XYZ file of C-alpha atoms in Angstrom:
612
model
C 0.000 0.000 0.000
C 1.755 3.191 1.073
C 5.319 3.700 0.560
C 7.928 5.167 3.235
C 11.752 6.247 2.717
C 14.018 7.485 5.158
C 17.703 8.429 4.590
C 20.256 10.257 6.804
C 24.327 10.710 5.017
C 26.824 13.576 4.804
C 25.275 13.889 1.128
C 22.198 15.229 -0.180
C 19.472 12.714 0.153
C 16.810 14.066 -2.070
C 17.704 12.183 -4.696
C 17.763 9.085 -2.985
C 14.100 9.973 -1.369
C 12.743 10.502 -4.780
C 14.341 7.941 -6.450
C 12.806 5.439 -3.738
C 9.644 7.059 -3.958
C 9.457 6.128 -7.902
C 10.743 2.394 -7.179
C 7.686 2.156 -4.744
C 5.252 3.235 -6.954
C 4.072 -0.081 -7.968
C 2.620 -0.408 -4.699
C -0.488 1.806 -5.809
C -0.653 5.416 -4.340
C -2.357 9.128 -5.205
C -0.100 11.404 -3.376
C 3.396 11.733 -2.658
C 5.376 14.078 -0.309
C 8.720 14.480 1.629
C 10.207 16.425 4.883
C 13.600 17.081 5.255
C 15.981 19.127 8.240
C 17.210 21.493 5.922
C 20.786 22.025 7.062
C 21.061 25.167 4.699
C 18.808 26.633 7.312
C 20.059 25.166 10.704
C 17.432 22.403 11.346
C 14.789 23.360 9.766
C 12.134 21.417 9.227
C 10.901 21.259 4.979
C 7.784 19.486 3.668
C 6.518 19.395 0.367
C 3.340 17.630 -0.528
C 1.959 16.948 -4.243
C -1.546 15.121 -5.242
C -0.237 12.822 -8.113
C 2.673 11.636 -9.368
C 6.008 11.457 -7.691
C 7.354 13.357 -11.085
C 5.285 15.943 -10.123
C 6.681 16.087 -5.817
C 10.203 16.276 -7.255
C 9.297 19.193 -9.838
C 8.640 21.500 -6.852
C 11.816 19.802 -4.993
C 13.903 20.773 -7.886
C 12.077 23.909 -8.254
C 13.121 24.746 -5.123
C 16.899 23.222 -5.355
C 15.852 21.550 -2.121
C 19.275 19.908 -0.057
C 19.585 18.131 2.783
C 21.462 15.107 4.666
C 18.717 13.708 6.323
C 14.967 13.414 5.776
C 11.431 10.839 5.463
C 9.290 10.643 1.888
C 5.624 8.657 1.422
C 3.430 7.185 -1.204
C -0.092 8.090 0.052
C -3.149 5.319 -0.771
C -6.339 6.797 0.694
C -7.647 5.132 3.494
C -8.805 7.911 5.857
C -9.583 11.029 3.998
C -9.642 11.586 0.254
C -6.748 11.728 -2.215
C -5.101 15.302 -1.263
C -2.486 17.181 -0.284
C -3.915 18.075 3.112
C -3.878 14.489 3.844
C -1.099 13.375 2.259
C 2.401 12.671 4.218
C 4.076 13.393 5.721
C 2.238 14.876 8.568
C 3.784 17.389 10.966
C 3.102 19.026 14.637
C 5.438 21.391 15.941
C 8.688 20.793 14.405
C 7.841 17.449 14.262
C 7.243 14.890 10.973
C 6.015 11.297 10.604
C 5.294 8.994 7.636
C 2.810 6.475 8.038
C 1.882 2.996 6.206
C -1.303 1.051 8.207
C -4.039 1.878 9.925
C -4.435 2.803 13.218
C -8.055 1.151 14.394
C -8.065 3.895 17.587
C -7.102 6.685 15.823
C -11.055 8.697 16.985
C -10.492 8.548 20.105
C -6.812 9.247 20.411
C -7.615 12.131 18.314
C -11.049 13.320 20.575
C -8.463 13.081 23.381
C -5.989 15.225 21.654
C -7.699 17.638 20.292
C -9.077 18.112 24.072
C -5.298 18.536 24.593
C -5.369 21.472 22.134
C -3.728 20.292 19.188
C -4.910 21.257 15.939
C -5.740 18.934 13.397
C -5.368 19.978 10.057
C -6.233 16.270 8.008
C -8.466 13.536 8.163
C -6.183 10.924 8.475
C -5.407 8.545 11.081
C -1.459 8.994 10.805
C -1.652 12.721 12.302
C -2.874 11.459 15.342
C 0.694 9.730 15.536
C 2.193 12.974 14.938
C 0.477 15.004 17.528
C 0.706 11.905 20.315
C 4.814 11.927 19.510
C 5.039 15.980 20.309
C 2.613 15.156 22.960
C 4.881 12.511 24.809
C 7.942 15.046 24.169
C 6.533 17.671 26.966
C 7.157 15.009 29.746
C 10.475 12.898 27.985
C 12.911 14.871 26.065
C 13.913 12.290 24.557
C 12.553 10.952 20.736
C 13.078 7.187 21.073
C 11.374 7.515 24.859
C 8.489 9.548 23.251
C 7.929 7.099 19.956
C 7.987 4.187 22.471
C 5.184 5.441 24.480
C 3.222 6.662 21.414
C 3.309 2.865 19.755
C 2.314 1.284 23.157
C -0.996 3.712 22.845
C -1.271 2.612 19.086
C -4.192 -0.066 17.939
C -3.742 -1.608 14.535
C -0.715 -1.920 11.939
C 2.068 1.097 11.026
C 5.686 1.198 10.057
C 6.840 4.369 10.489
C 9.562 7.093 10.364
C 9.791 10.332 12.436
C 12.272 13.348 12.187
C 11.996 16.163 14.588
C 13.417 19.605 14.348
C 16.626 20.262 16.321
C 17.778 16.492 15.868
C 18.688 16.461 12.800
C 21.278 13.697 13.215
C 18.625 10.372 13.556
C 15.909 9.365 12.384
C 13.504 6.750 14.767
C 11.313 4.192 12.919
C 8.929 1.746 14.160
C 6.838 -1.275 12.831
C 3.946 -2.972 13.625
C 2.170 -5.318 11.359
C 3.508 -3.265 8.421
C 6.964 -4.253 6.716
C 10.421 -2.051 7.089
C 13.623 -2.687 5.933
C 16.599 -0.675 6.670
C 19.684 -0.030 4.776
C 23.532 -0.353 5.910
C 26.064 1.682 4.235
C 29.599 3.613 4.051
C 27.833 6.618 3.202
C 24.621 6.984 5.492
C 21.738 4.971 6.410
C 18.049 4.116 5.629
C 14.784 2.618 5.849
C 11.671 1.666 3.142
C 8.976 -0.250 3.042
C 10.788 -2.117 0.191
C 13.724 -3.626 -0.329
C 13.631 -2.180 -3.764
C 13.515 1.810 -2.641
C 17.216 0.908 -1.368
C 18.723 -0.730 -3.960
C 20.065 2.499 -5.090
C 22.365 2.968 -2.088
C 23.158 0.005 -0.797
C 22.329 -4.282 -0.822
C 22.802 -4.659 3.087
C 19.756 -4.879 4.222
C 18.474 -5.521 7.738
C 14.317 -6.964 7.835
C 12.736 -5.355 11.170
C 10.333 -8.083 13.042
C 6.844 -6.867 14.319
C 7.531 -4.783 17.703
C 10.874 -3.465 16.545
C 12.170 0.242 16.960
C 15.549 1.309 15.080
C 17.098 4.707 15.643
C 19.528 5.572 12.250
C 22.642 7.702 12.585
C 24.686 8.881 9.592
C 27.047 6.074 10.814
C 24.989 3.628 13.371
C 22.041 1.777 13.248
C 20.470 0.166 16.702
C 17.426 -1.834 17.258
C 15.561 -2.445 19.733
C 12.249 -4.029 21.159
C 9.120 -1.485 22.249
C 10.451 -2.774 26.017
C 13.768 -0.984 25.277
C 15.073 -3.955 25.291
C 18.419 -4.150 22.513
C 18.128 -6.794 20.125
C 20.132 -8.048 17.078
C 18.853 -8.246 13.560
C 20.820 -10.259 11.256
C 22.467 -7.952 7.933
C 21.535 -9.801 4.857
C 22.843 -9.838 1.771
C 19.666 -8.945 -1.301
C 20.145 -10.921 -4.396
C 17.998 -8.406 -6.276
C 19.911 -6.230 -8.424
C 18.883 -2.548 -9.258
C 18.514 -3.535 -12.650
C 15.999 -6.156 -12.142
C 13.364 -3.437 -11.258
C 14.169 -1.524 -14.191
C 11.382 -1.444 -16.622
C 14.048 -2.023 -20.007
C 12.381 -1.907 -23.298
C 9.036 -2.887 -22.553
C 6.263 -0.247 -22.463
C 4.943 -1.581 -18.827
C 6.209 -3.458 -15.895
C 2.815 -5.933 -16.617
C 3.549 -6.709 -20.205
C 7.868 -6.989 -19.350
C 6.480 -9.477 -16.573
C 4.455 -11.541 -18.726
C 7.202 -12.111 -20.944
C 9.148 -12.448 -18.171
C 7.259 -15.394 -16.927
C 9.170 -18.343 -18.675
C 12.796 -17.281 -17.418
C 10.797 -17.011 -13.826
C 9.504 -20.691 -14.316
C 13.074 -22.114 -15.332
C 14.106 -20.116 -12.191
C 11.290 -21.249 -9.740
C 12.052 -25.105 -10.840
C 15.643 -25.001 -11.339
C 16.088 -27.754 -8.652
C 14.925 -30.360 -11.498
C 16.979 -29.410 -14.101
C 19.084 -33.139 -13.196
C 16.855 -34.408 -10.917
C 15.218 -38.061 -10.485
C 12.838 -37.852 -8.140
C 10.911 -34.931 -6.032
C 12.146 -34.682 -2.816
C 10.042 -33.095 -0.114
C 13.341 -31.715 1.760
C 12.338 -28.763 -1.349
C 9.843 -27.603 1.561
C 12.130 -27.876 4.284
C 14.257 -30.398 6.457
C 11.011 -31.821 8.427
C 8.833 -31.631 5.349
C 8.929 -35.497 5.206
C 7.640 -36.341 8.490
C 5.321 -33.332 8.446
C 3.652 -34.744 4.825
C 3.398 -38.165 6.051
C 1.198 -37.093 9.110
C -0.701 -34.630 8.034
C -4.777 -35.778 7.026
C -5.693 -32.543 5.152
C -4.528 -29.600 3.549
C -6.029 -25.846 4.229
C -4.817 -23.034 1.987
C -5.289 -19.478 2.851
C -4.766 -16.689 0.782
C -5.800 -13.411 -1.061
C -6.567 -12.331 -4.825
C -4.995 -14.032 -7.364
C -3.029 -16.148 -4.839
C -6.243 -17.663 -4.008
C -6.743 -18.656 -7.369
C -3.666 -20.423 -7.681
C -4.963 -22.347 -3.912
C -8.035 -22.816 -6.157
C -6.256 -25.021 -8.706
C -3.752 -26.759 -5.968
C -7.233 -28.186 -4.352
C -8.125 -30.068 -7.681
C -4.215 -31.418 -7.602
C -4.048 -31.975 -4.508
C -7.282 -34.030 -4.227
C -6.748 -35.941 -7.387
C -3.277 -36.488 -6.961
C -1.887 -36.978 -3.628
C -5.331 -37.939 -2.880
C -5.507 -35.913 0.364
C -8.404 -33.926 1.383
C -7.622 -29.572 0.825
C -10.103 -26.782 1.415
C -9.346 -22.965 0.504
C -10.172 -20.134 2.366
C -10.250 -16.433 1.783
C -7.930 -15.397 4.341
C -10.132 -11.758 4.766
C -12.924 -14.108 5.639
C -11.076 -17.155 7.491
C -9.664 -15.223 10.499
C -12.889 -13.985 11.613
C -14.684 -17.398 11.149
C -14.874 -19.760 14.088
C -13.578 -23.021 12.092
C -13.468 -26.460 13.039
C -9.458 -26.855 13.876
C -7.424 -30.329 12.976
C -3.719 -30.475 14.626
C -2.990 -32.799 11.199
C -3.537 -29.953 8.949
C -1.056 -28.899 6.706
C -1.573 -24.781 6.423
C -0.542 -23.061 3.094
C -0.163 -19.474 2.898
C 0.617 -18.085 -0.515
C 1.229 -14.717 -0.976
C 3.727 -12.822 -3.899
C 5.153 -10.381 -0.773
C 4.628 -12.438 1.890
C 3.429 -9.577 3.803
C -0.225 -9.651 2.688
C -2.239 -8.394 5.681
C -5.102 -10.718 6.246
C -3.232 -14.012 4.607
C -0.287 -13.506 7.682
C -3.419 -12.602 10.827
C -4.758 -16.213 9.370
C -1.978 -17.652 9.494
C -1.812 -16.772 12.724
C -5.083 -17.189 14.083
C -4.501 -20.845 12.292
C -1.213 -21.119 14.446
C -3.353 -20.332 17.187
C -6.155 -22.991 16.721
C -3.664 -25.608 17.274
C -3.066 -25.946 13.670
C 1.389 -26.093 14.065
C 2.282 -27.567 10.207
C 2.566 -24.268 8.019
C 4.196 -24.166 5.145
C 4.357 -20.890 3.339
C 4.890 -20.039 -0.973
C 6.388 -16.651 -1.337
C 8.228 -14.888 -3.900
C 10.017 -12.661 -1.073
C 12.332 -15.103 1.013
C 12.501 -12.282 4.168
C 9.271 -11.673 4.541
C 6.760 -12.054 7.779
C 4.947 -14.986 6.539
C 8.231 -16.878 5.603
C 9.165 -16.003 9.277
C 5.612 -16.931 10.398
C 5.733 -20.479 8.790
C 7.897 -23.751 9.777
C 8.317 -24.545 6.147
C 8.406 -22.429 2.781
C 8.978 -23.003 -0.773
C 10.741 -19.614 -1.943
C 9.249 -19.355 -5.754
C 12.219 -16.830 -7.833
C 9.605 -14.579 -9.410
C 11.904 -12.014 -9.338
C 10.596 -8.503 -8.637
C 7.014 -7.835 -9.513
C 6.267 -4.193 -10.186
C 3.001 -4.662 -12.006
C 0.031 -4.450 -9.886
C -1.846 -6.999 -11.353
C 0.261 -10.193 -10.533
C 1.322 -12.704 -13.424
C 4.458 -13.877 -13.195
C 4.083 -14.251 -9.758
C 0.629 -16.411 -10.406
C 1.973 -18.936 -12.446
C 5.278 -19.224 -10.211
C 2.487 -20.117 -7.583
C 1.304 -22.662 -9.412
C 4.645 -24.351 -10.451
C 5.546 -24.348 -6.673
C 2.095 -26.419 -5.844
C 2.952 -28.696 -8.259
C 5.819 -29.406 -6.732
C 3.696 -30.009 -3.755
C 1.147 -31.872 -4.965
C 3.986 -34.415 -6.301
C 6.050 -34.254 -2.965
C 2.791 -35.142 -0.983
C 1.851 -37.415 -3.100
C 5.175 -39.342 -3.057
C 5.462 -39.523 1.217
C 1.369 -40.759 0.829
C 2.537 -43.628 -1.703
C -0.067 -42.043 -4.115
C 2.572 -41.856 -7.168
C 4.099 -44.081 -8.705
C 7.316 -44.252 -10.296
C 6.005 -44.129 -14.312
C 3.889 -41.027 -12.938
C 6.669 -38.833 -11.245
C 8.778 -39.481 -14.231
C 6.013 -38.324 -16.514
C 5.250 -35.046 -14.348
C 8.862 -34.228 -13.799
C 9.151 -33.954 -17.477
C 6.656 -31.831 -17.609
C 7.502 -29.418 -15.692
C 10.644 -29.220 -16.949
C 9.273 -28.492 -20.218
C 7.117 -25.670 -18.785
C 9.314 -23.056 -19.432
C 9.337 -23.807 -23.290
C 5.237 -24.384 -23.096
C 4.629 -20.987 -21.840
C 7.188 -19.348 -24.814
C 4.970 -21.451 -27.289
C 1.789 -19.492 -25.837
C 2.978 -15.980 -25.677
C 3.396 -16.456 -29.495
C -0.201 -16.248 -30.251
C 0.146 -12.425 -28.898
C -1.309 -10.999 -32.677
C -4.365 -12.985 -32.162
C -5.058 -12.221 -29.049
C -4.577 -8.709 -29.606
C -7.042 -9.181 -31.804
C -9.352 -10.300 -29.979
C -8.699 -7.203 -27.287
C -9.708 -4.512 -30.039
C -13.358 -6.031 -29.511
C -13.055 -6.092 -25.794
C -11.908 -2.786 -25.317
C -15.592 -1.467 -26.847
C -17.653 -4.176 -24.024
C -19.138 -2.962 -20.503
C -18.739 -6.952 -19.369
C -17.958 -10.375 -19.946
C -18.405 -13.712 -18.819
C -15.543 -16.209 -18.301
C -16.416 -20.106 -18.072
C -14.212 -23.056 -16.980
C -14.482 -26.140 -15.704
C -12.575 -28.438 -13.067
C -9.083 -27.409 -12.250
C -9.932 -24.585 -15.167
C -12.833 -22.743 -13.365
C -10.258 -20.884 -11.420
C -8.529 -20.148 -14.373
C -11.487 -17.971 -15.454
C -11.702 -16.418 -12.052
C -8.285 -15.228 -12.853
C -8.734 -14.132 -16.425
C -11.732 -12.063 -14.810
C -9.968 -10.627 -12.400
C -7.319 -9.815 -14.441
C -9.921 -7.872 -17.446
C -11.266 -6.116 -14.063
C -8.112 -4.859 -13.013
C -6.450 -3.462 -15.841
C -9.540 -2.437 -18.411
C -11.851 -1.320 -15.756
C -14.653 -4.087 -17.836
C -16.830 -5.722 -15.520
C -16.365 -9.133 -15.665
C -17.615 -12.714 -13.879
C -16.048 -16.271 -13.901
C -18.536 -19.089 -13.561
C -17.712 -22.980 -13.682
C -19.505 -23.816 -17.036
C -21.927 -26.127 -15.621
C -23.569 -23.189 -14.213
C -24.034 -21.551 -16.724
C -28.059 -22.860 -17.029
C -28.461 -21.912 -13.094
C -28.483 -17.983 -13.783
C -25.894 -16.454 -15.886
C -27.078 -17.269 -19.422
C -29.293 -14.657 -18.883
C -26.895 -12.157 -18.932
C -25.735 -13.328 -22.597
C -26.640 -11.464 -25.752
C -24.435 -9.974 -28.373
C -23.262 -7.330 -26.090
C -21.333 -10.055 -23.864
C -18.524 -11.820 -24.565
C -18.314 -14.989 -23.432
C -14.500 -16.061 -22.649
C -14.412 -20.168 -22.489
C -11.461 -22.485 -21.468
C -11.403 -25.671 -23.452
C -8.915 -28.058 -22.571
C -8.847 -31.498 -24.269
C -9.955 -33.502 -20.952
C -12.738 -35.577 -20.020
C -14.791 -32.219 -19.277
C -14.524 -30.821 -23.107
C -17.381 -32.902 -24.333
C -19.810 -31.131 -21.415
C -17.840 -27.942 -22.642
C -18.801 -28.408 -26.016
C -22.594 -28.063 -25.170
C -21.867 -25.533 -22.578
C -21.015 -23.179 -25.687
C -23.599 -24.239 -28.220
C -25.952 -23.034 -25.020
C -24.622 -19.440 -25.145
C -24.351 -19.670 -29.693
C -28.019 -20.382 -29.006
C -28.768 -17.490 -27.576
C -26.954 -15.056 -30.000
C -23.631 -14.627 -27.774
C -19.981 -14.156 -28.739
C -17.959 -16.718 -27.942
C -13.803 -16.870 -27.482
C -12.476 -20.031 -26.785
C -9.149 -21.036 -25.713
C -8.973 -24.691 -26.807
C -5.938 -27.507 -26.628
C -4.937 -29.305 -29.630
C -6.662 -31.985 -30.194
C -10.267 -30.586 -29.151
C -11.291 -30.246 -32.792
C -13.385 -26.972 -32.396
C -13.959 -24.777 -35.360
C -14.413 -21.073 -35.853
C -18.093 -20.173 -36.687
C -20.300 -17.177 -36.370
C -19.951 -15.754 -33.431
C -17.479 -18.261 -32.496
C -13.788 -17.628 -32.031
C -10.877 -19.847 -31.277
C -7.449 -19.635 -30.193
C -5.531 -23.008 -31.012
C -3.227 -23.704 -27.646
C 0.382 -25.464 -29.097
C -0.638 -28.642 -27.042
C -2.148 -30.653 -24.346
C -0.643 -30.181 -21.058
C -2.992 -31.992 -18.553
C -2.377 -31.318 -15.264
C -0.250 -28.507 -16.037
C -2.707 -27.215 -18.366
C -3.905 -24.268 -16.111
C -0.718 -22.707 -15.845
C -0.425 -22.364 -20.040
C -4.139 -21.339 -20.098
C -3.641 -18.053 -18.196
C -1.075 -16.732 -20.529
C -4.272 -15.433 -22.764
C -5.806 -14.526 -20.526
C -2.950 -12.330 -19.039
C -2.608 -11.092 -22.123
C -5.803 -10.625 -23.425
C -6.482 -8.098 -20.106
C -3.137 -6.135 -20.767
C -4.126 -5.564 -24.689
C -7.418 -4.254 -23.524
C -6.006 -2.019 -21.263
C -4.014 -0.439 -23.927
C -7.205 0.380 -26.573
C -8.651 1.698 -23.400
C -5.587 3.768 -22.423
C -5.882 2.850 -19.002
C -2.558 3.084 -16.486
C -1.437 -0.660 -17.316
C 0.747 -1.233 -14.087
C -1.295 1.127 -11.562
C -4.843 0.738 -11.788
C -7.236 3.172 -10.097
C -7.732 2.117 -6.384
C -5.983 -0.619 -5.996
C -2.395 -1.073 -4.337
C 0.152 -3.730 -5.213
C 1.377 -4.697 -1.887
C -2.060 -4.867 0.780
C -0.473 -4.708 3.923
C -3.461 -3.359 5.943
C -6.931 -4.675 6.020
């Protein structure tokens, strides 16, 4: 969601601020601002705030030849108060500034109490309450760290945040609660983001704050510590991202580079099989043997389009490994009052691995009794890698797009992998079978460059979509959450409404929707289903609709009035789903563009959800 930077060096930091500011914009925001201790001026204290763009916040900085050596910046996405640049961050009282990314659930009656106190407030937001409690704190403890301690022990919900006061302007004091922070280590000054990313323009020592932690930042120090005051140390890690790898190249958006992206991320994610025999559940972890072979079910939580992938792992799972799997909605699952096994296996998918609601039911899993987690993540620091016992690390690479692909079908490879590895410990595969699978997943890679091939036509086919109010996707089996995902990813991008239904259901309500005015989007793959498929679609021809059908070789379907077909290279059974999305991926991105819709940062939507 919102973005923080902090930096304090001997050298001018705006850059750096603004520069981190642009590499967090993926994250989805509508304003942007900045405060810095303007040593030009003794210390100072400088805002500028901008509704918009960060091109637009560092137009007025460089309008105003801004310097400084030490200062916070934010990417604003509205929660409490509209999009402006009253409300946008950072927020200040007295000298004093804060950036903000959560919610704090108390924030009315900290703020009835402090305005009773006398303290102006000038925004709607729940981060100036922060502000105002901070300078509050300050009248009876001089000092910051004593005064940002006490504040956080008053705060109810999730923050990360960064504070700079006037007449200190050699530290900065950050916080985090339920919200991620990283800082940054180096020779020339130190910092904090909300992404790892927003740093790698300074520095690739990173240090990954836990939930509780405060830091303070020198121009030459860094110390943590626990709300308690208690010291603590946090490990320096080494990223393996490179600056370049969130550098947009020659593509024309982050979404369509990651698409194209996706088969090098594959070959990445399954690397491990290149000269392998067998699947090995040690690829989960060093107790993932014993913890498979006990285990009596399987409950996935997650969000969005990582719930779609748990959609597709339930069909594997079942069919495979033969062992019973149920998917939640996290949002919904950690205020439900389930029925709790100890032998359930708990997946938690999530591309940051810092999604809000998939980490509080993870933990509200952990306490039902249920200890076996195991979590699929594209960012190997994150809290729900921490959170979880066991984790399959997928090697996405960076994801800048808001609406996830790359990291989707890197998902799906990884619960392959996990559908064969419990499947092996249960004695549900046998020998012929892994051989067969680990060929084809090996293969995968080359599959998915096949698909993106038959870009033209689908382009095509996105010149019609781009003039329709809605559409209807259909699927069936493993494929039905395939269509959720090709929905969600037309609603996204190309603002068309658009609903997935399994096939079969098509009788039960939703053919009365179709007409020529709706598209109707079909997955055909060449499996036992395609025959019930097959009348499925002469249903909707019936009734005057326009049909698009992505069918596998071999299903013999020909284009017709009103009927449309896109000819998949092959048949890829089990691994089908993963191929079938590339269309759809695609289709949603080309529609986009006839629109002219912002591709990579759609209205009112963020690409990392870290509050609820």
């Amino acid at each position: 969601m919102c973005g923080i930077v902090a930096a304090i060096s001997g050298q001018n930091i705006v850059p750096v601020l603004l520069e981190g500011l642009r590499k967090l914009e993926y994250r989805g925001y509508d304003s942007a601002g900045l405060a810095v201790l303007n040593g030009a001026q003794g210390t100072a204290l400088r805002r500028l705030r901008s509704v918009g763009r960060v091109a637009e916040l560092a137009a007025q900085a460089d309008e105003q030849k801004l310097e400084a050596s030490i200062g916070i910046a934010h990417t604003r996405w509205a929660t409490h108060g509209v999009p402006s640049e009253r409300n946008a961050h950072p927020h200040i009282s007295d000298g004093l500034a804060v950036v903000h990314n959560g919610i704090i659930e108390n924030f009315e009656p900290l703020r009835a109490r402090l305005t009773g106190l006398g303290y102006t407030f000038t925004s709607e937001t729940d981060t100036e309450v922060i502000a105002h409690l901070v300078r509050h704190h300050l009248e009876t403890t001089p000092d910051l760290i004593d005064a940002v301690r006490a504040t956080c022990n008053e705060l109810i919900g999730a923050y990360a945040i960064a504070i700079v006061t006037e007449g200190e302007d050699s530290r900065i004091v950050v916080s985090r609660h339920g919200s991620p922070l990283v800082l940054g280590l180096s020779d020339n000054g130190n910092y904090a983001a909300s992404d790892t990313s927003a740093l790698l323009q300074v520095t690739r020592n990173m240090v990954y704050l836990e939930d509780g932690d405060m830091a303070e930042l020198t121009r030459t120090s860094m110390r943590v510590f626990r709300l308690d005051g208690t010291p603590v140390e946090r490990a320096v890690q080494v990223s393996q991202l490179s600056a370049d790898a969130v550098e947009l190249g020659n593509y024309r958006h982050y979404m369509q580079k990651e698409i194209f992206e996706q088969p090098a991320a594959l070959s990445n994610t399954l690397e491990m099989l290149a000269q392998a025999r067998s699947i090995t559940p040690n690829l989960f972890g060093a107790e993932a043997d014993n913890v498979f072979r006990s285990v009596r079910r399987v409950l996935v939580l997650a969000c969005g389009t990582s719930y779609h992938a748990g959609l597709v792992a339930r069909y594997w799972l079942e069919d495979v490994a033969g062992i019973e799997c149920s998917v939640e909605i996290a949002s919904e699952y950690r205020y439900r009052k389930p029925v709790a096994d100890p032998a359930t296996l708990v997946v938690t998918i999530s591309q940051s691995g810092e999604t809000a609601d998939t980490l509080a039911a993870l933990k509200y899993a952990k306490s039902l009794g249920m200890m076996h987690t195991l979590s699929i993540c594209n960012v190997p620091e994150s809290a729900i890698v921490r959170e979880s016992s066991l984790r399959f690390i997928t090697r996405a690479g960076p994801e800048i797009g808001v609406a996830s692909t790359k990291a989707y079908t890197t998902q799906l490879a990884a619960l392959a992998l996990l559908t064969l590895a419990v499947a092996k410990t249960r004695g549900t595969l046998s020998n012929a079978q892994e051989e067969k699978y680990l060929k084809a997943l090996r293969h995968l890679p080359s599959a998915v460059t096949r698909v993106l091939e038959l870009e033209p036509q689908i382009q095509a086919w996105a010149e019609r979509f781009a003039m329709k109010q809605h559409a209807l996707f259909l699927g069936r089996g493993q494929h039905y959450p395939i269509a959720l995902e090709g929905a969600l990813k037309l609603k996204e991008v190309s603002y068309i409404h658009a609903e997935a239904y399994p096939a079969g259901e098509l009788k039960h309500g939703p053919l009365a929707l179709v007409d020529r005015d709706m598209p109707v989007i079909a997955i055909a793959p060449n499996d036992a289903l395609i025959e019930k498929l097959k009348s499925n679609i002469q249903e909707v021809r019936a009734r005057g609709g326009e049909l698009y059908v992505i069918a596998d070789a071999g299903t013999e379907m020909v284009e017709g009035e009103g009927l449309h077909i896109l000819n998949m290279p092959e048949n890829y059974g089990l691994l089908s789903p993963v191929l079938h999305v590339i269309p759809l991926q695609l289709l949603a991105y080309h529609a986009a563009l006839v629109k002219g819709t912002d591709v990579d940062k759609p209205r009112n939507l963020a690409k990392s959800v870290t509050v609820e």
